[in-house]
mmCIF file of C-alpha atoms and ligand atoms in Angstrom:
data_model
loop_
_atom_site.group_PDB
_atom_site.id
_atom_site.type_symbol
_atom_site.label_atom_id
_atom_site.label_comp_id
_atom_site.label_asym_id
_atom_site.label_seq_id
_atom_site.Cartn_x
_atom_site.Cartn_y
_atom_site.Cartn_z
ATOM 1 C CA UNK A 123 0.000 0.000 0.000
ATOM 2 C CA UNK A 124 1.694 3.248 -0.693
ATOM 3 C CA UNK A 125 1.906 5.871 2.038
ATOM 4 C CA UNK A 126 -0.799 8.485 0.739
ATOM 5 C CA UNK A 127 -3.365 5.579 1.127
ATOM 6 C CA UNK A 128 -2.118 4.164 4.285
ATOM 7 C CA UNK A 129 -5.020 4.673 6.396
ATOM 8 C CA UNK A 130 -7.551 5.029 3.672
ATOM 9 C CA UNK A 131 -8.127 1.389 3.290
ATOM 10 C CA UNK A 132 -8.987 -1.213 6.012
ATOM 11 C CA UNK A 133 -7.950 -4.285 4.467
ATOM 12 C CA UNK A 134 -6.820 -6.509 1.283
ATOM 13 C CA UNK A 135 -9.627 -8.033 -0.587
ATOM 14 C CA UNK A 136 -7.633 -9.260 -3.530
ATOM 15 C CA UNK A 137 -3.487 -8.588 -3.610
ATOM 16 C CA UNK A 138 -2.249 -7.740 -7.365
ATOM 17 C CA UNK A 139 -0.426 -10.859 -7.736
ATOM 18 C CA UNK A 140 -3.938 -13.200 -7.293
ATOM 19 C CA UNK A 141 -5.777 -10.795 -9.313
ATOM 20 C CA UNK A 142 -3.279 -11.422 -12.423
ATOM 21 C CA UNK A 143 -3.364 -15.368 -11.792
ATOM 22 C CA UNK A 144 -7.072 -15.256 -12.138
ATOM 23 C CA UNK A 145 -6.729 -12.399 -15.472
ATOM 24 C CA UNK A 146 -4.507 -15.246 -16.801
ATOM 25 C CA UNK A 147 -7.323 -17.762 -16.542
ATOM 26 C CA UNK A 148 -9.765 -15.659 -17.705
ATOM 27 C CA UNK A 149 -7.961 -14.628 -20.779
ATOM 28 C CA UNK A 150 -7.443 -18.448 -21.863
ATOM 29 C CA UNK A 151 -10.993 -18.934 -21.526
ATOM 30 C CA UNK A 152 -12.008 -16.410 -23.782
ATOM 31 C CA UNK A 153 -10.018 -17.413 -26.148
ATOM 32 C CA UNK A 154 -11.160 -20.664 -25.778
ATOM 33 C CA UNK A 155 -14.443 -20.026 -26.362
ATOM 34 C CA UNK A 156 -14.183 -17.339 -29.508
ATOM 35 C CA UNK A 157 -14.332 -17.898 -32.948
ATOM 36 C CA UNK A 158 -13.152 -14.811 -35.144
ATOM 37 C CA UNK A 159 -12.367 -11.602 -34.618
ATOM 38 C CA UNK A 160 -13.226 -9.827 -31.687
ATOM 39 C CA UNK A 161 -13.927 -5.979 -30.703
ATOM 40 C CA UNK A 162 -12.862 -5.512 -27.152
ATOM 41 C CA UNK A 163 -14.669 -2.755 -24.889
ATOM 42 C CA UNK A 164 -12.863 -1.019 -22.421
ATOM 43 C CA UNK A 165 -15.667 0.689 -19.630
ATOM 44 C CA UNK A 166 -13.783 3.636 -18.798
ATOM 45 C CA UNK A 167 -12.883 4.597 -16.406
ATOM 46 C CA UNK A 168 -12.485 1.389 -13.846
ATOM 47 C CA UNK A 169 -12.030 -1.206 -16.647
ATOM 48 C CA UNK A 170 -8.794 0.142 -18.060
ATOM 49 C CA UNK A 171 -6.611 -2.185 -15.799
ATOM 50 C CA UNK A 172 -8.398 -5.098 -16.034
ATOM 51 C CA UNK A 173 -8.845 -4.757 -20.414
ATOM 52 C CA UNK A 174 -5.189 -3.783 -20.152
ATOM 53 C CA UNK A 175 -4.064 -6.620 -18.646
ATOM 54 C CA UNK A 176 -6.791 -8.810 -20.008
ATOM 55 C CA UNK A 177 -4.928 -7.801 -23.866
ATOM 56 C CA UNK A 178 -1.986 -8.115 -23.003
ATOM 57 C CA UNK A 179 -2.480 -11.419 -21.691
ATOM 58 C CA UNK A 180 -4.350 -12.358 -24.749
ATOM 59 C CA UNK A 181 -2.067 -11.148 -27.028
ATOM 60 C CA UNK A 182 0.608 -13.108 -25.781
ATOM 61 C CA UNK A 183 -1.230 -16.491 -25.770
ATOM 62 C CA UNK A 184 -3.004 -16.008 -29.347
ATOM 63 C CA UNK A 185 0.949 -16.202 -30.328
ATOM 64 C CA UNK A 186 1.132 -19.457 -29.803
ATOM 65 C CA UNK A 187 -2.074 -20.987 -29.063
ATOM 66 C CA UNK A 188 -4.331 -23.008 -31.783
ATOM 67 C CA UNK A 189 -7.126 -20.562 -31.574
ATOM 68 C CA UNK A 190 -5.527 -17.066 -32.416
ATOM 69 C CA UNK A 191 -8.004 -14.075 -32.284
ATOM 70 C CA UNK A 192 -7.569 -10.677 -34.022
ATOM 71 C CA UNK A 193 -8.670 -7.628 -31.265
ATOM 72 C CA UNK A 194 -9.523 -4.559 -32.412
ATOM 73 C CA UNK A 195 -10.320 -1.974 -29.620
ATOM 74 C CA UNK A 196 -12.636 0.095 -28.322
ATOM 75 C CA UNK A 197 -13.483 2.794 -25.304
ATOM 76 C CA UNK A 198 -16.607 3.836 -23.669
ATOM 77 C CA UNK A 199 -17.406 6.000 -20.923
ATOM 78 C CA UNK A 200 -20.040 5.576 -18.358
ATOM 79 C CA UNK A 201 -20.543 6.345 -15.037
ATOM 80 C CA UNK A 202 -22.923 7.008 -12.991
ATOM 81 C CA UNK A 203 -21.535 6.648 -9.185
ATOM 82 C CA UNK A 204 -21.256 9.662 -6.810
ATOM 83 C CA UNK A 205 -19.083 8.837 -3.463
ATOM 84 C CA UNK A 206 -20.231 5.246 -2.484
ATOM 85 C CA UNK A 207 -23.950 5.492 -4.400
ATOM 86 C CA UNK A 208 -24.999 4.844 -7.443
ATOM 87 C CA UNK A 209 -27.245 7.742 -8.576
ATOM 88 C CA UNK A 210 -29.219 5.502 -11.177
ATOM 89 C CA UNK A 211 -28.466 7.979 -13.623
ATOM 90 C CA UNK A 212 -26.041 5.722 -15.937
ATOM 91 C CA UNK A 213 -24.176 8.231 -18.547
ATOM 92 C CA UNK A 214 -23.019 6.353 -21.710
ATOM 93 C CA UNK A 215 -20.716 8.273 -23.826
ATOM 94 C CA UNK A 216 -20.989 6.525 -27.412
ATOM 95 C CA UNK A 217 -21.555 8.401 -30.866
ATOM 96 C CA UNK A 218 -24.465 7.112 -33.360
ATOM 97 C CA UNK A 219 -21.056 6.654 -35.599
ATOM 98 C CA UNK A 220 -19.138 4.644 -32.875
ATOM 99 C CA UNK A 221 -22.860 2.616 -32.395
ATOM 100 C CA UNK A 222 -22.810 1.933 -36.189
ATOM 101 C CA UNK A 223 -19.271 0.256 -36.060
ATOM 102 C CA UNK A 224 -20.971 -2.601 -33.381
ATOM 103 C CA UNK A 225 -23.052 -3.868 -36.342
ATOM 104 C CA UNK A 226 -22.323 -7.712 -37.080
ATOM 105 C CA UNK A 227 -19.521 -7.738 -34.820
ATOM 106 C CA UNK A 228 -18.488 -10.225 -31.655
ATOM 107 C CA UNK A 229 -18.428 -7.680 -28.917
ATOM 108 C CA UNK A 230 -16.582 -8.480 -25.355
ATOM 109 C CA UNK A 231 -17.196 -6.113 -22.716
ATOM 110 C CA UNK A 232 -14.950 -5.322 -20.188
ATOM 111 C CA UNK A 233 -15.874 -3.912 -16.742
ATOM 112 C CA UNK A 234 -13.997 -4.216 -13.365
ATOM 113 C CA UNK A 235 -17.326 -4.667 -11.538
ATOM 114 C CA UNK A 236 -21.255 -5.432 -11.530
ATOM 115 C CA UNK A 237 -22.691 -3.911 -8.262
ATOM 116 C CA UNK A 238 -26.196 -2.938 -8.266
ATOM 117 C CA UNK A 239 -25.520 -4.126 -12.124
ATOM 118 C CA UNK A 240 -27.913 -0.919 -13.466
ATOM 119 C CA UNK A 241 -24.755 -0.009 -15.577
ATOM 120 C CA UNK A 242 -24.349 -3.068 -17.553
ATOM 121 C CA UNK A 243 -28.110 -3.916 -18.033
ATOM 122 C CA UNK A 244 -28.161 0.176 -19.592
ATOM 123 C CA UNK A 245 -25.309 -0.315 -21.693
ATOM 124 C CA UNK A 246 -26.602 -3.642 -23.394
ATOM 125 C CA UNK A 247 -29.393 -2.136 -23.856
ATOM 126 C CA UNK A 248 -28.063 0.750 -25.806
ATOM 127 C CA UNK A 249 -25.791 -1.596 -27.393
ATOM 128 C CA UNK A 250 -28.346 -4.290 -28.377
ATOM 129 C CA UNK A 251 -29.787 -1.466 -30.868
ATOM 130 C CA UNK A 252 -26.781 -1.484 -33.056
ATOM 131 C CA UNK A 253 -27.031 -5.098 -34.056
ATOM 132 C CA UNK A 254 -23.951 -6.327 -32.944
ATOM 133 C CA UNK A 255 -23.482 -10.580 -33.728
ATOM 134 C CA UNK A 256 -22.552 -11.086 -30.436
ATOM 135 C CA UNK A 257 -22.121 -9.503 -27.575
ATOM 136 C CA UNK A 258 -20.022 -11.227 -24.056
ATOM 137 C CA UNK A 259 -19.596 -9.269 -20.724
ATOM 138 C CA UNK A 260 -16.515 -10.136 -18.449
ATOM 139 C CA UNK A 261 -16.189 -8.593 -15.415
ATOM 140 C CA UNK A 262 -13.200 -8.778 -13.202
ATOM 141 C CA UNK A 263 -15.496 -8.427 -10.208
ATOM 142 C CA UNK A 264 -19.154 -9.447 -8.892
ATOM 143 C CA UNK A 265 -20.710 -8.298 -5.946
ATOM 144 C CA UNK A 266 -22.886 -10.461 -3.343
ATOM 145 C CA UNK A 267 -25.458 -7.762 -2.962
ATOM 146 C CA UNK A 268 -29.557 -7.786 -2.049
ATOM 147 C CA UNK A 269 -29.267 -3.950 -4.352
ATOM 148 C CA UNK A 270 -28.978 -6.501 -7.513
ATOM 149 C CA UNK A 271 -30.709 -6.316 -10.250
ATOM 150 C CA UNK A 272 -29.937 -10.049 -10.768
ATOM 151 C CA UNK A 273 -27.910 -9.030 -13.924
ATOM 152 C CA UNK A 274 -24.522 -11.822 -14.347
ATOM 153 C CA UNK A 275 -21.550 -11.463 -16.542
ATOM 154 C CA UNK A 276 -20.561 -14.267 -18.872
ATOM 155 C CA UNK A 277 -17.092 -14.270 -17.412
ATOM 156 C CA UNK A 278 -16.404 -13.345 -13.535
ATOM 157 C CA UNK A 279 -13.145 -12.802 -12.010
ATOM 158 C CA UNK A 280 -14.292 -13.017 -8.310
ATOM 159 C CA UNK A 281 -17.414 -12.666 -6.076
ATOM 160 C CA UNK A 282 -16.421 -10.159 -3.281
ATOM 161 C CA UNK A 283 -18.841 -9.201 -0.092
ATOM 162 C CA UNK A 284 -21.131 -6.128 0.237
ATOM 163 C CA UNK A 285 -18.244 -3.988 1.176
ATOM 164 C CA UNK A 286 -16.946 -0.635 -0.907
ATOM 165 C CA UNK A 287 -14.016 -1.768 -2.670
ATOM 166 C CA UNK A 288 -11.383 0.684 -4.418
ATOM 167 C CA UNK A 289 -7.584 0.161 -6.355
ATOM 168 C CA UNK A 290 -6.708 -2.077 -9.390
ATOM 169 C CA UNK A 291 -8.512 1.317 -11.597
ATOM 170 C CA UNK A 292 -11.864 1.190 -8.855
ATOM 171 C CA UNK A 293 -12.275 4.309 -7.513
ATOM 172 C CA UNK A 294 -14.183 6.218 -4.577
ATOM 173 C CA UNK A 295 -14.541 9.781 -6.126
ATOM 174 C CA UNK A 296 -11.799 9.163 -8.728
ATOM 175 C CA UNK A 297 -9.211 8.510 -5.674
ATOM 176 C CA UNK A 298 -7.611 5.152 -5.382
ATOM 177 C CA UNK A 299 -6.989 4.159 -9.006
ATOM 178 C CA UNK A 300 -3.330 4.350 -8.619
ATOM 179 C CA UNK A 301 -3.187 1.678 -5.919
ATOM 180 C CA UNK A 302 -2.456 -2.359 -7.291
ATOM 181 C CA UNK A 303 -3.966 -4.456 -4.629
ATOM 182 C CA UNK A 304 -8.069 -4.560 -4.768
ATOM 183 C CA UNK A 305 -9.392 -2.909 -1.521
ATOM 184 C CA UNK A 306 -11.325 -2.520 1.209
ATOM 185 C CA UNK A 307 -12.008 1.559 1.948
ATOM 186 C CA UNK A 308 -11.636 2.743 5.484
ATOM 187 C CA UNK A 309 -13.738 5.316 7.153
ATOM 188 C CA UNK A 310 -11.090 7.527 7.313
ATOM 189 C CA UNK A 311 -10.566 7.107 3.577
ATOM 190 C CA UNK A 312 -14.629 7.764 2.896
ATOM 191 C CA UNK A 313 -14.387 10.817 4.818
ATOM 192 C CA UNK A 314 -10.898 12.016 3.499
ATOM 193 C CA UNK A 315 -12.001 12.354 -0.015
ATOM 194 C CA UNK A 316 -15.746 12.188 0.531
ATOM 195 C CA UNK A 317 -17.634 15.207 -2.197
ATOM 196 C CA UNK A 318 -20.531 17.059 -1.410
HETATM 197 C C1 PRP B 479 -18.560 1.914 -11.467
HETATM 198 C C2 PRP B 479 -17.896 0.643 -11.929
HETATM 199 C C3 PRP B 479 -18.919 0.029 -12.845
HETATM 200 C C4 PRP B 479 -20.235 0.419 -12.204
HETATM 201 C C5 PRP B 479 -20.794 -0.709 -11.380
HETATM 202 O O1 PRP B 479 -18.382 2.925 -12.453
HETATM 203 O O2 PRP B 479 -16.704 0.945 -12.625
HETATM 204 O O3 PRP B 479 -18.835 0.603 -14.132
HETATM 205 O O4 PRP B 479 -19.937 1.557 -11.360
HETATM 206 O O5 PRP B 479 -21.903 -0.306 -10.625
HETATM 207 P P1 PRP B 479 -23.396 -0.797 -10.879
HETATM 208 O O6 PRP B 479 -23.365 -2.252 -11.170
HETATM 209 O O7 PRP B 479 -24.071 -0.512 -9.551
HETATM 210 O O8 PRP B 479 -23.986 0.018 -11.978
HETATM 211 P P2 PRP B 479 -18.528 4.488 -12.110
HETATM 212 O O9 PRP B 479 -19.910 4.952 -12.412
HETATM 213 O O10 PRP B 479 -18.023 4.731 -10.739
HETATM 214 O O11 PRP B 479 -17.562 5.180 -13.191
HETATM 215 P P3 PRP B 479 -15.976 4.915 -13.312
HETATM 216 O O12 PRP B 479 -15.812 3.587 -13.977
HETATM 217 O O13 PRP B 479 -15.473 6.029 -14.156
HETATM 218 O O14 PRP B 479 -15.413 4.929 -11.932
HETATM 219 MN MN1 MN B 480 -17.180 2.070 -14.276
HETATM 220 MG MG1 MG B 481 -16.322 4.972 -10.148
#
């Protein structure tokens, strides 16, 4: 844990080195299971470490594995959390133009985590519009909540408890990105960077 987060967090939920085990995994799987080229999604902003490292990892094993998939990229913004709440109002940043690319293609989504799940069921639906040929969600995270709206990825890193997690790109106000481990937030750390 670096210094300026010291007291900010409580515990550990997942340390870096387990979370890239399981991103390893993950990766093989997808592979595993595509056929053709894919367009990957990054859900900015929490997803970009997890579709980073998700990539890179695929990259490397479509090298030398038997099924090798072409990626082509893409980034979408949407948020819709305000300190530790979701304010139900989901914000998805896509152009009709960037919409009309998803047509007939094999989608995979990437999101760091399904909470309530309101984003993800939003974005598919937006999504669905444009036709795509397929579309798969993998999220690095999954949270045992009763706020659920039921909605599950086709590819889970981990099921965590009902607790506010932040690092590994998750946030609390847009702190706590730049911290590796996946973590539990602290009081002190709610308060400390807390927004009217
Ligand atoms: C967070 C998180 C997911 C979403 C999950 O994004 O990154 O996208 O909320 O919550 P839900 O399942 O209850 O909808 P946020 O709105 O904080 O934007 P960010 O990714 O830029 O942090
Ligand atoms: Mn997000
Ligand atoms: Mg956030």
């Amino acid at each position: 844990i670096p210094t300026h987060y010291e007291k900010d967090v409580s515990s550990i939920l997942i340390p870096h080195g387990v979370i890239m085990d399981r991103v390893n995994k993950l990766a093989r799987l997808i592979v595993d299971e595509s056929n053709g080229p894919l367009v990957v999604c990054c859900i900015l902003k929490g997803g970009h470490q997890y579709f980073a490292d998700l990539v890179n990892v695929i990259k490397k094993l479509t090298k030398k594995s038997g099924n090798s998939v072409p990626l082509s990229l893409e980034f979408i913004r949407v948020k819709s959390y305000h300190n530790d709440q979701s304010t139900g109002d989901v914000k998805v940043s896509l152009t009709e133009d960037e919409c009309k690319e998803f047509k007939g293609k094999n989608l995979l989504i990437v999101e760091d985590i399904i909470d309530t799940g309101a984003t993800m069921v939003k974005l598919l639906e937006k999504l669905r519009q444009y036709e795509p040929a397929s579309i798969k969600v993998t999220s690095l995270l999954i949270k045992k909540t009763d706020r659920s709206n039921g909605y599950i990825p086709d590819y889970v890193g981990f099921a965590i408890p009902d607790a506010f997690v932040v690092g590994y790109a998750l946030d609390y106000n847009e702190y706590f990105r730049d911290l590796d481990h996946i973590c539990v937030i602290s009081e002190h750390g709610k308060e400390r960077y807390a927004n009217a």
